[in-house]
XYZ file of C-alpha atoms in Angstrom:
684
model
C -66.231 -2.077 -57.991
C -69.392 -2.435 -55.907
C -70.791 0.520 -54.033
C -71.356 0.407 -50.258
C -74.966 -0.051 -49.204
C -76.710 1.943 -46.493
C -75.977 -0.716 -43.850
C -72.256 -0.442 -44.553
C -72.370 3.353 -44.459
C -74.126 3.248 -41.088
C -71.593 0.762 -39.706
C -68.637 2.907 -40.822
C -70.183 6.019 -39.244
C -70.867 4.139 -35.998
C -67.331 2.712 -35.832
C -65.759 6.132 -36.403
C -67.932 7.751 -33.746
C -67.123 5.092 -31.137
C -63.388 5.081 -31.928
C -63.233 8.894 -31.769
C -65.017 8.827 -28.412
C -62.635 6.141 -27.124
C -59.599 8.192 -28.218
C -60.990 11.301 -26.559
C -61.731 9.531 -23.278
C -58.298 7.902 -23.197
C -55.989 10.688 -24.354
C -57.863 13.793 -23.227
C -59.981 12.796 -20.219
C -57.700 10.023 -18.898
C -60.878 8.020 -18.320
C -60.972 5.057 -20.738
C -64.220 3.154 -21.189
C -63.340 0.839 -24.081
C -61.024 -2.135 -23.538
C -57.851 -2.472 -25.624
C -59.200 -5.629 -27.240
C -62.499 -3.980 -28.253
C -60.649 -0.929 -29.618
C -58.327 -3.108 -31.737
C -61.258 -5.150 -33.083
C -63.259 -2.059 -34.035
C -60.267 -0.383 -35.686
C -59.461 -3.551 -37.637
C -63.103 -3.789 -38.797
C -63.040 -0.154 -39.983
C -59.772 -0.784 -41.869
C -61.372 -3.806 -43.573
C -64.397 -1.797 -44.682
C -62.271 1.110 -45.947
C -60.045 -1.314 -47.844
C -63.133 -2.776 -49.517
C -64.580 0.679 -50.258
C -61.647 3.155 -50.636
C -64.075 5.955 -51.494
C -65.186 5.891 -47.825
C -61.750 6.973 -46.560
C -61.760 10.528 -45.226
C -58.936 12.607 -43.717
C -60.582 12.562 -40.298
C -61.091 8.788 -40.150
C -59.500 7.104 -37.100
C -57.526 4.964 -39.537
C -55.830 8.080 -40.923
C -54.637 9.528 -37.663
C -52.222 8.278 -35.062
C -53.667 9.656 -31.831
C -55.848 12.419 -30.453
C -55.550 16.181 -30.728
C -53.396 17.886 -28.114
C -55.198 18.902 -24.929
C -55.723 22.508 -23.876
C -53.311 23.749 -21.245
C -50.073 22.803 -23.003
C -48.401 24.566 -25.949
C -48.716 22.857 -29.324
C -45.486 21.521 -30.813
C -45.243 20.619 -34.478
C -43.068 17.588 -35.098
C -40.307 18.161 -37.660
C -40.848 14.573 -38.802
C -44.330 13.097 -38.204
C -44.579 10.547 -35.379
C -46.254 7.758 -37.304
C -47.752 4.637 -35.792
C -47.150 1.053 -36.940
C -49.420 -1.360 -38.738
C -50.410 -4.305 -36.544
C -50.048 -8.004 -37.245
C -51.695 -10.714 -35.143
C -50.389 -14.130 -36.242
C -47.374 -16.068 -37.449
C -48.791 -15.929 -40.982
C -48.975 -12.139 -40.728
C -45.292 -11.965 -39.713
C -44.295 -14.222 -42.615
C -46.387 -12.116 -45.008
C -44.714 -8.909 -43.768
C -41.243 -10.376 -44.317
C -42.250 -11.580 -47.757
C -43.638 -8.154 -48.760
C -40.426 -6.454 -47.652
C -38.276 -8.976 -49.512
C -40.285 -8.659 -52.721
C -40.125 -4.868 -52.655
C -36.355 -4.999 -52.096
C -35.980 -7.889 -54.591
C -33.973 -9.998 -52.143
C -34.507 -13.370 -50.449
C -36.693 -13.103 -47.306
C -34.370 -15.276 -45.201
C -31.471 -12.876 -45.812
C -33.300 -10.027 -44.077
C -32.177 -8.971 -40.595
C -34.850 -7.672 -38.229
C -34.444 -5.754 -34.992
C -37.000 -7.002 -32.449
C -37.874 -5.502 -29.066
C -40.859 -5.292 -26.694
C -43.727 -3.022 -27.688
C -43.970 -1.022 -24.479
C -47.485 -0.128 -23.351
C -47.019 3.514 -22.369
C -47.062 7.033 -23.803
C -45.041 7.920 -26.910
C -42.967 11.111 -26.616
C -40.235 12.907 -28.543
C -37.136 14.568 -27.051
C -35.034 17.107 -28.963
C -31.413 17.891 -28.011
C -29.254 20.679 -29.393
C -25.523 20.653 -28.689
C -26.189 17.801 -26.266
C -28.729 19.701 -24.124
C -32.449 18.875 -23.869
C -34.433 21.791 -25.349
C -37.923 20.345 -25.847
C -40.156 17.363 -25.263
C -43.597 16.603 -26.638
C -46.252 13.929 -26.806
C -47.194 12.199 -30.044
C -50.530 14.047 -30.188
C -52.073 13.512 -33.637
C -48.724 12.507 -35.108
C -47.978 15.915 -36.567
C -48.688 18.181 -33.600
C -48.241 17.176 -29.978
C -48.357 18.704 -26.515
C -45.254 20.489 -25.278
C -44.503 18.883 -21.919
C -40.786 19.667 -21.643
C -40.965 20.674 -17.960
C -42.699 17.434 -17.050
C -40.291 15.249 -19.020
C -37.340 16.955 -17.359
C -38.516 15.473 -14.036
C -37.877 11.909 -15.238
C -34.605 10.479 -14.012
C -34.319 8.372 -17.186
C -34.401 11.477 -19.421
C -30.847 12.932 -19.634
C -30.830 16.697 -19.321
C -27.419 16.637 -20.973
C -26.008 13.874 -23.156
C -23.085 12.004 -21.639
C -20.799 11.392 -24.624
C -18.197 14.076 -25.372
C -18.727 13.813 -29.125
C -22.394 14.730 -28.923
C -24.259 15.519 -32.155
C -25.384 19.046 -32.939
C -29.005 17.910 -33.220
C -30.621 14.752 -31.942
C -34.288 13.786 -31.757
C -35.008 10.585 -29.867
C -38.421 9.028 -29.576
C -39.533 6.577 -27.006
C -42.141 5.405 -24.564
C -42.828 6.668 -21.053
C -43.994 3.792 -18.852
C -44.802 3.043 -15.234
C -43.683 -0.260 -13.746
C -46.182 -2.515 -11.968
C -44.623 -1.876 -8.548
C -44.841 1.899 -8.975
C -48.392 1.667 -10.313
C -49.596 -0.357 -7.326
C -47.917 2.038 -4.894
C -49.461 5.058 -6.672
C -52.961 3.577 -6.520
C -52.524 2.560 -2.880
C -51.659 6.159 -1.976
C -54.687 7.318 -3.981
C -56.972 4.924 -2.073
C -55.645 6.255 1.223
C -56.453 9.816 0.107
C -59.782 8.728 -1.426
C -58.680 10.225 -4.772
C -58.694 8.983 -8.372
C -57.595 5.393 -9.023
C -55.883 4.719 -12.353
C -57.188 1.862 -14.498
C -53.792 0.557 -15.638
C -50.112 1.605 -15.773
C -50.448 3.191 -19.236
C -53.393 5.294 -18.078
C -51.374 6.289 -14.995
C -48.370 7.284 -17.127
C -50.553 9.395 -19.449
C -52.240 11.134 -16.538
C -48.922 11.773 -14.816
C -47.325 13.346 -17.912
C -50.283 15.660 -18.460
C -50.109 17.316 -15.066
C -49.959 21.084 -15.378
C -47.730 21.166 -12.275
C -44.354 19.466 -12.981
C -43.890 18.888 -9.264
C -46.775 16.413 -9.370
C -45.177 14.595 -12.309
C -41.914 14.434 -10.358
C -43.623 12.354 -7.644
C -44.758 9.713 -10.138
C -42.561 6.644 -10.864
C -42.138 7.221 -14.617
C -39.422 5.876 -16.940
C -38.413 6.823 -20.492
C -37.340 4.032 -22.874
C -36.073 5.060 -26.346
C -37.160 3.141 -29.444
C -36.088 5.351 -32.377
C -33.555 7.982 -33.367
C -35.670 10.244 -35.613
C -33.010 12.903 -36.402
C -29.253 12.931 -36.036
C -27.048 15.757 -37.340
C -24.377 15.239 -38.399
C -24.679 11.604 -39.403
C -22.459 9.476 -37.131
C -21.988 6.640 -39.633
C -24.376 4.125 -38.072
C -25.706 1.655 -40.621
C -28.288 -0.229 -38.540
C -31.139 0.558 -36.169
C -29.572 -1.713 -33.541
C -26.359 0.376 -33.741
C -28.355 3.559 -33.162
C -29.918 2.000 -30.051
C -26.433 1.157 -28.769
C -25.371 4.743 -29.428
C -28.306 6.031 -27.383
C -27.161 3.822 -24.524
C -23.758 5.510 -24.609
C -25.391 8.950 -24.680
C -27.160 8.267 -21.376
C -30.452 6.644 -22.310
C -31.726 3.337 -20.973
C -31.310 0.796 -23.765
C -33.540 -2.258 -24.004
C -31.949 -5.464 -22.728
C -34.590 -7.399 -24.667
C -33.559 -6.072 -28.122
C -32.335 -8.798 -30.478
C -31.302 -8.810 -34.150
C -32.631 -11.882 -35.961
C -32.417 -13.289 -39.482
C -35.605 -14.373 -41.232
C -39.281 -14.631 -40.280
C -38.964 -17.925 -38.366
C -36.388 -16.473 -35.984
C -38.643 -13.446 -35.454
C -41.620 -15.713 -34.695
C -39.516 -17.639 -32.168
C -38.539 -14.345 -30.484
C -42.215 -13.334 -30.261
C -43.093 -16.595 -28.526
C -40.141 -16.312 -26.124
C -41.005 -12.743 -25.165
C -44.685 -13.584 -24.680
C -43.683 -16.436 -22.346
C -41.687 -14.058 -20.122
C -44.119 -11.154 -20.490
C -45.487 -11.476 -16.952
C -42.010 -11.482 -15.372
C -40.815 -8.210 -16.919
C -42.350 -5.978 -14.260
C -43.902 -3.606 -16.812
C -46.649 -3.833 -19.440
C -45.970 -4.769 -23.034
C -48.609 -5.583 -25.616
C -46.493 -7.065 -28.363
C -43.227 -6.968 -30.310
C -41.939 -4.205 -32.599
C -40.317 -5.737 -35.686
C -38.101 -3.444 -37.789
C -35.839 -3.988 -40.760
C -32.478 -3.419 -39.088
C -30.582 -2.005 -42.093
C -31.098 1.793 -42.252
C -30.346 1.944 -45.986
C -33.087 -0.614 -46.634
C -35.455 1.360 -44.393
C -34.942 4.436 -46.554
C -35.464 2.404 -49.707
C -38.710 0.928 -48.390
C -40.113 4.295 -47.303
C -43.599 4.952 -45.915
C -47.257 4.632 -46.728
C -49.667 7.365 -45.614
C -49.530 6.686 -41.864
C -46.936 3.986 -41.240
C -43.474 2.852 -42.343
C -43.216 -0.098 -44.727
C -40.152 -1.371 -42.863
C -41.771 -2.040 -39.465
C -44.844 -3.663 -37.947
C -46.117 -4.360 -34.425
C -46.985 -7.939 -33.582
C -49.819 -7.718 -31.017
C -50.130 -10.266 -28.201
C -53.596 -11.548 -27.259
C -55.342 -8.892 -25.156
C -55.004 -9.032 -21.367
C -58.134 -6.931 -21.023
C -61.661 -7.912 -22.044
C -65.284 -7.053 -21.274
C -67.889 -9.379 -19.799
C -70.887 -9.421 -17.436
C -70.988 -9.831 -13.644
C -73.459 -12.662 -12.996
C -73.060 -12.698 -9.217
C -70.701 -11.827 -6.352
C -69.546 -14.289 -3.698
C -67.379 -13.700 -0.650
C -64.261 -15.726 0.156
C -62.529 -15.925 3.534
C -58.726 -15.864 3.475
C -56.288 -17.562 5.831
C -56.141 -14.472 8.039
C -59.915 -13.894 7.995
C -59.949 -11.231 5.275
C -63.297 -11.200 3.448
C -62.742 -10.771 -0.297
C -65.591 -10.191 -2.766
C -65.205 -12.254 -5.938
C -67.172 -11.462 -9.083
C -68.617 -14.501 -10.858
C -68.385 -13.578 -14.541
C -69.813 -14.668 -17.826
C -66.789 -16.729 -19.010
C -64.502 -14.811 -21.381
C -61.106 -15.561 -22.927
C -58.354 -13.189 -21.756
C -54.807 -13.670 -23.092
C -55.691 -17.218 -24.089
C -57.151 -18.190 -20.693
C -60.857 -18.549 -19.924
C -61.714 -16.280 -17.003
C -64.914 -16.723 -14.994
C -63.902 -15.060 -11.691
C -62.287 -11.735 -10.814
C -61.443 -10.067 -7.518
C -63.190 -6.904 -6.365
C -60.691 -6.500 -3.472
C -62.888 -4.958 -0.758
C -65.958 -2.832 0.003
C -64.099 0.406 -0.778
C -63.198 -0.863 -4.245
C -66.804 -1.890 -4.920
C -67.932 1.605 -3.970
C -65.194 3.267 -6.030
C -66.028 1.246 -9.136
C -69.767 1.586 -8.577
C -70.166 -2.006 -9.760
C -73.475 -3.874 -9.479
C -74.545 -7.447 -10.231
C -75.560 -7.499 -13.906
C -73.068 -4.821 -14.985
C -70.845 -5.024 -18.053
C -67.271 -4.652 -16.814
C -63.712 -4.560 -18.131
C -61.429 -7.137 -16.556
C -57.670 -7.309 -16.697
C -55.400 -10.294 -16.347
C -51.591 -10.217 -16.174
C -49.949 -13.607 -15.895
C -50.520 -15.342 -12.573
C -52.111 -12.245 -11.055
C -55.753 -12.845 -10.134
C -57.989 -11.161 -12.754
C -59.540 -7.954 -11.472
C -62.437 -5.725 -12.450
C -60.985 -2.371 -13.491
C -64.005 -0.371 -14.651
C -67.749 -0.498 -15.253
C -69.671 0.448 -18.392
C -72.646 2.080 -16.691
C -74.208 2.903 -20.065
C -74.909 -0.833 -20.473
C -76.380 -1.350 -16.983
C -79.589 -3.435 -17.162
C -82.746 -2.380 -15.339
C -82.597 -5.422 -13.054
C -78.997 -4.738 -11.863
C -78.633 -5.379 -8.112
C -76.342 -3.677 -5.576
C -73.636 -5.791 -3.929
C -74.320 -6.291 -0.224
C -71.302 -6.983 1.963
C -71.950 -9.748 4.553
C -72.274 -8.896 8.246
C -71.405 -12.471 9.243
C -68.685 -14.795 7.950
C -69.958 -16.932 5.043
C -67.913 -19.873 6.395
C -68.437 -19.885 10.176
C -71.162 -17.250 10.756
C -68.967 -15.246 13.144
C -69.351 -11.468 13.094
C -67.549 -9.634 10.288
C -65.404 -6.827 11.677
C -64.379 -3.715 9.796
C -62.882 -0.910 11.815
C -63.088 2.720 10.788
C -60.223 3.631 8.470
C -59.563 0.023 7.405
C -60.351 -1.156 3.894
C -60.438 -4.886 4.679
C -63.310 -6.562 6.527
C -62.419 -9.682 8.519
C -64.078 -12.666 10.119
C -63.706 -12.448 13.899
C -63.972 -16.214 14.456
C -60.234 -16.767 14.297
C -59.976 -19.858 16.525
C -63.031 -21.542 15.078
C -63.351 -20.506 11.431
C -62.358 -23.398 9.113
C -60.958 -20.939 6.548
C -58.446 -19.660 9.117
C -57.733 -22.997 10.795
C -54.200 -23.631 9.542
C -52.990 -20.101 10.242
C -54.555 -20.109 13.710
C -52.879 -23.415 14.587
C -49.487 -22.316 13.262
C -49.644 -19.190 15.404
C -50.908 -21.103 18.464
C -47.982 -23.561 18.295
C -45.297 -20.967 17.479
C -42.280 -20.448 19.720
C -43.504 -17.190 21.227
C -46.979 -18.575 21.861
C -47.373 -22.070 23.395
C -44.047 -23.213 21.879
C -45.103 -26.735 20.849
C -41.830 -28.258 19.695
C -42.164 -30.461 16.597
C -45.542 -29.124 15.463
C -44.513 -27.532 12.185
C -46.428 -26.247 9.173
C -46.442 -29.508 7.190
C -47.666 -31.527 10.153
C -50.415 -28.991 10.856
C -51.541 -29.279 7.230
C -51.782 -33.070 7.561
C -53.766 -32.834 10.794
C -56.227 -30.349 9.278
C -56.596 -32.227 5.993
C -57.447 -35.423 7.914
C -59.938 -33.426 9.994
C -58.231 -34.572 13.214
C -57.768 -31.023 14.455
C -60.455 -28.353 14.048
C -59.491 -26.053 16.936
C -56.321 -25.681 19.062
C -58.011 -27.687 21.843
C -58.074 -30.770 19.586
C -54.270 -30.832 19.620
C -54.280 -31.974 23.244
C -56.474 -34.978 22.446
C -54.105 -36.479 19.865
C -52.451 -39.812 20.701
C -49.005 -41.150 19.875
C -50.584 -44.134 18.095
C -52.686 -41.829 15.935
C -49.723 -39.606 15.037
C -47.506 -42.577 14.195
C -49.711 -43.379 11.187
C -48.774 -40.099 9.489
C -46.016 -39.982 6.839
C -42.534 -39.508 8.359
C -43.983 -39.718 11.866
C -42.650 -42.856 13.499
C -43.068 -43.951 17.106
C -40.180 -41.803 18.355
C -41.365 -38.598 16.676
C -44.952 -39.197 17.781
C -43.961 -39.715 21.415
C -41.780 -36.603 21.321
C -44.678 -34.469 20.037
C -47.039 -35.824 22.715
C -44.476 -34.836 25.384
C -44.197 -31.366 23.812
C -47.981 -30.993 23.934
C -47.899 -32.001 27.610
C -45.261 -29.349 28.322
C -47.267 -26.744 26.435
C -50.227 -27.230 28.773
C -48.236 -25.341 31.428
C -47.781 -21.796 30.171
C -48.292 -18.177 31.255
C -51.349 -15.985 30.911
C -49.546 -13.569 28.600
C -48.403 -16.410 26.303
C -51.912 -17.845 26.245
C -53.470 -14.495 25.303
C -50.859 -14.041 22.574
C -51.488 -17.602 21.294
C -55.172 -16.831 20.703
C -54.170 -14.792 17.644
C -56.224 -11.676 18.341
C -55.539 -9.107 15.631
C -52.933 -6.489 16.589
C -52.277 -8.176 19.962
C -48.554 -8.947 20.042
C -46.402 -10.273 22.872
C -45.987 -6.937 24.636
C -49.701 -6.122 24.448
C -50.610 -9.607 25.693
C -48.221 -9.138 28.623
C -49.764 -5.745 29.422
C -53.276 -7.215 29.342
C -52.194 -10.041 31.674
C -50.571 -7.659 34.129
C -53.443 -5.198 34.065
C -56.333 -7.640 34.610
C -54.501 -10.510 36.327
C -56.933 -13.184 35.059
C -58.212 -14.421 31.724
C -61.766 -13.856 32.895
C -60.907 -10.246 33.630
C -59.637 -9.728 30.082
C -62.605 -11.533 28.526
C -65.216 -9.581 30.493
C -63.608 -6.156 30.035
C -65.542 -3.495 28.181
C -63.793 -1.672 25.355
C -63.212 1.416 27.510
C -61.541 -0.743 30.183
C -59.297 -2.336 27.567
C -58.245 1.093 26.329
C -57.062 1.913 29.849
C -54.315 -0.728 29.526
C -50.820 0.524 28.779
C -50.010 0.412 25.036
C -53.624 -0.499 24.090
C -55.359 2.018 21.848
C -58.883 2.110 20.399
C -58.053 -0.179 17.450
C -56.475 -2.955 19.546
C -59.193 -2.627 22.168
C -61.879 -3.008 19.490
C -60.214 -6.145 18.093
C -59.900 -7.732 21.545
C -63.433 -6.799 22.594
C -64.943 -8.232 19.385
C -62.839 -11.408 19.621
C -63.997 -12.287 23.119
C -67.655 -11.586 22.252
C -67.743 -14.324 19.629
C -69.362 -17.495 21.038
C -67.147 -19.771 18.955
C -63.956 -18.205 20.337
C -65.213 -18.513 23.916
C -66.163 -22.159 23.320
C -62.670 -22.883 22.006
C -61.068 -21.171 25.019
C -63.263 -23.267 27.358
C -62.198 -26.411 25.477
C -58.529 -25.470 25.955
C -59.022 -25.046 29.674
C -60.835 -28.392 29.859
C -57.913 -29.964 27.968
C -55.673 -28.988 30.874
C -54.018 -25.751 29.708
C -53.078 -23.899 32.891
C -50.990 -20.989 34.181
C -50.384 -19.051 37.334
C -52.517 -15.946 37.468
C -50.496 -12.773 36.968
C -50.279 -10.138 39.662
C -52.405 -7.142 38.796
C -50.270 -4.062 38.257
C -51.604 -0.666 37.306
C -50.045 2.703 36.826
C -47.221 3.850 34.563
C -44.336 1.555 33.664
C -40.758 2.537 34.562
C -39.891 3.364 30.928
C -43.113 5.198 30.101
C -42.468 7.818 27.385
C -38.943 6.611 26.550
C -37.794 5.489 23.087
C -35.233 2.676 22.913
C -33.328 1.097 20.026
C -31.864 -2.428 19.817
C -29.048 -3.215 17.376
C -26.635 -6.057 16.768
C -26.991 -9.653 18.032
C -28.002 -10.405 21.631
C -26.791 -13.672 23.200
C -29.311 -14.138 26.019
C -32.424 -13.388 23.969
C -33.595 -12.421 20.517
C -34.096 -8.763 19.677
C -37.836 -9.412 19.441
C -37.818 -10.782 23.001
C -35.850 -7.757 24.174
C -38.323 -5.509 22.380
C -41.277 -7.234 24.071
C -39.725 -6.843 27.537
C -39.026 -3.152 26.939
C -42.559 -2.567 25.666
C -43.970 -4.313 28.739
C -42.104 -1.739 30.813
C -43.708 1.116 28.873
C -40.959 1.889 26.363
C -41.440 2.533 22.683
C -38.951 0.507 20.620
C -37.854 2.138 17.363
C -35.872 0.828 14.411
C -33.848 4.021 13.974
C -31.790 6.378 16.141
C -32.911 9.981 16.561
C -32.623 12.844 19.036
C -35.595 11.360 20.881
C -33.789 8.063 21.547
C -33.267 7.555 25.293
C -30.900 4.592 25.027
C -29.394 2.197 22.482
C -28.670 -1.427 23.400
C -25.646 -2.575 21.362
C -25.196 -6.312 20.828
C -22.496 -8.078 18.845
C -21.695 -6.706 15.366
C -23.574 -3.453 15.984
C -23.300 -1.255 12.893
C -24.368 2.169 11.707
C -26.962 2.684 14.438
C -24.211 2.483 17.064
C -22.091 5.027 15.200
C -25.037 7.380 14.818
C -25.953 7.080 18.507
C -22.381 7.909 19.551
C -22.315 10.924 17.206
C -25.608 12.214 18.625
C -24.639 11.682 22.264
C -27.309 9.015 22.873
C -26.645 6.699 25.846
C -25.258 3.323 24.688
C -25.242 0.196 26.885
C -24.064 -3.358 26.275
C -26.061 -6.545 26.821
C -24.895 -7.303 30.433
C -25.896 -3.782 31.532
C -29.205 -4.154 29.708
C -29.963 -7.415 31.549
C -29.203 -5.873 34.951
C -31.490 -2.923 34.269
C -34.274 -5.141 32.922
C -34.220 -7.302 36.046
C -34.307 -4.235 38.299
C -37.239 -2.650 36.447
C -39.223 -5.880 36.155
C -38.779 -6.551 39.894
C -39.981 -3.061 40.703
C -43.103 -3.612 38.593
C -43.776 -6.932 40.299
C -43.471 -5.268 43.700
C -45.743 -2.453 42.583
C -43.006 0.158 42.815
C -41.686 2.703 40.376
C -37.937 2.991 39.839
């Protein structure tokens, strides 16, 4: 046998050092730097070298240990039976070879073997020990022989039974499984962290590990963690189960969440088919998996097959292509969304992730760029999960080149050159050229034509898309220059439909000032706020010329809304579009200026049930115009509840709390009285 040369020795030492560092950063510091794909490749390379030169294998090699040493701060727990990891396979040929090896060792035909297959959950492996049906301890995998005692933390998980459900509980039971965090919980956790400007987790597995290793169990209790069993390590006395799949069913009866994806299959080809089916639905599961665990289902055959040094002979893990890779940020461009949101997009050195070539990834917003510390030229880890847009999740600052450049957020829209607006406390920056910006054109037109705005009957979403795609309509003013002959050439728009739409556009020219202000689509300016602006200033010119402090003086207009309105009317493109609308014949009667408090100032109202004379949103807008706050729930602060048809629990709660309840006819009478008093400049 040949001896390893110095180059090989250096490579082995380098691989071990980098893998040890990666394990430490992941398991101890909760701050991974190496992608899953890079880790797997390096570990596989080290295994290959050690297989070629067995004399290089040492007890402390990463290939000879399952995980990292337990962290300080938790008691050490020695596992009665070591928590071994599984050997990985990466192809159909590998699966067939595994089945063949098992069959040859057992001296049976490979196709007669039954395998239990289930998702390989991407979380944190833990062990739970029950005595007389009661949970007495819980620990992490640790290094496979000694883990961290985190019983108090595991007790906070709703999916970990504190007491087994079945009456005939065993005297001793040790169940092993994976603690995971679903995608929905992970996103919510990170969103709360962004709001508090605290640590953002790289992925759900990292979040689960960090949550389990909290020294305060109350913190763990706030995290959306789940325990999913995958093995019954000890069971005393034996309950007579003959197969792994039967043990999993037993755990379901004892109160654990059993896997709905577990299947028992005969032969390698059926296993391969299962792997393909699970990979196809991987992105719809709602939680991360990185492969399939394949086990010989027969427990007697498992015992006969036994173990090698660090893994069972009767099971392997088939690994899916990685959803995380590393690449380089070549540049950053800024895209404008339908609502004006400015999103930075990293242009990447193309890289294959989960079988798809990725050359772009979202950086979300300026806060995320600052949090990541990413610069143009950086080496970054990107993650892709199904149809989700790939995102940059961390930066390898050790590989930053000398010519790396900071990312500069634009001050003006890259599409229309309007001012970019980002208010204090908001993460998203937005283009303020809402009426003019081509990127926002369809959304602006849909809002302008909506029922509560100019109410242009027959101008729906599909028709708007056709008008924009043909470049017939660039701003709302262009709508009023369309002709019936022009419209009749569109698909499904005959002479009758075209004439009807032209009449609707003619009707829409006569509106109210409050509707017109609402139709402009100013951020945060709803119907009630538009009505308050109209009443306060009386004219459109008055609203447009108002300083921010004057806007804040309007009822129900705070600093944020005032800033949005002020910025909107200072954009030349928006003012040009408003002028074009007026020239197209859009008119209204000027509103009477009314100042002072509204009749319902300081009152909280609730609407419930179905109203016949108006929608609940219309009722809400009229109440808000009178100064009321409209809530979705009844409380002691509720002044009155309006009960329409089929009123439910809110009505019952209001009656129990002694809140005034009125029906729709009484509501209409009071509304008319209050609105008349406002018009006459009186207070009721």
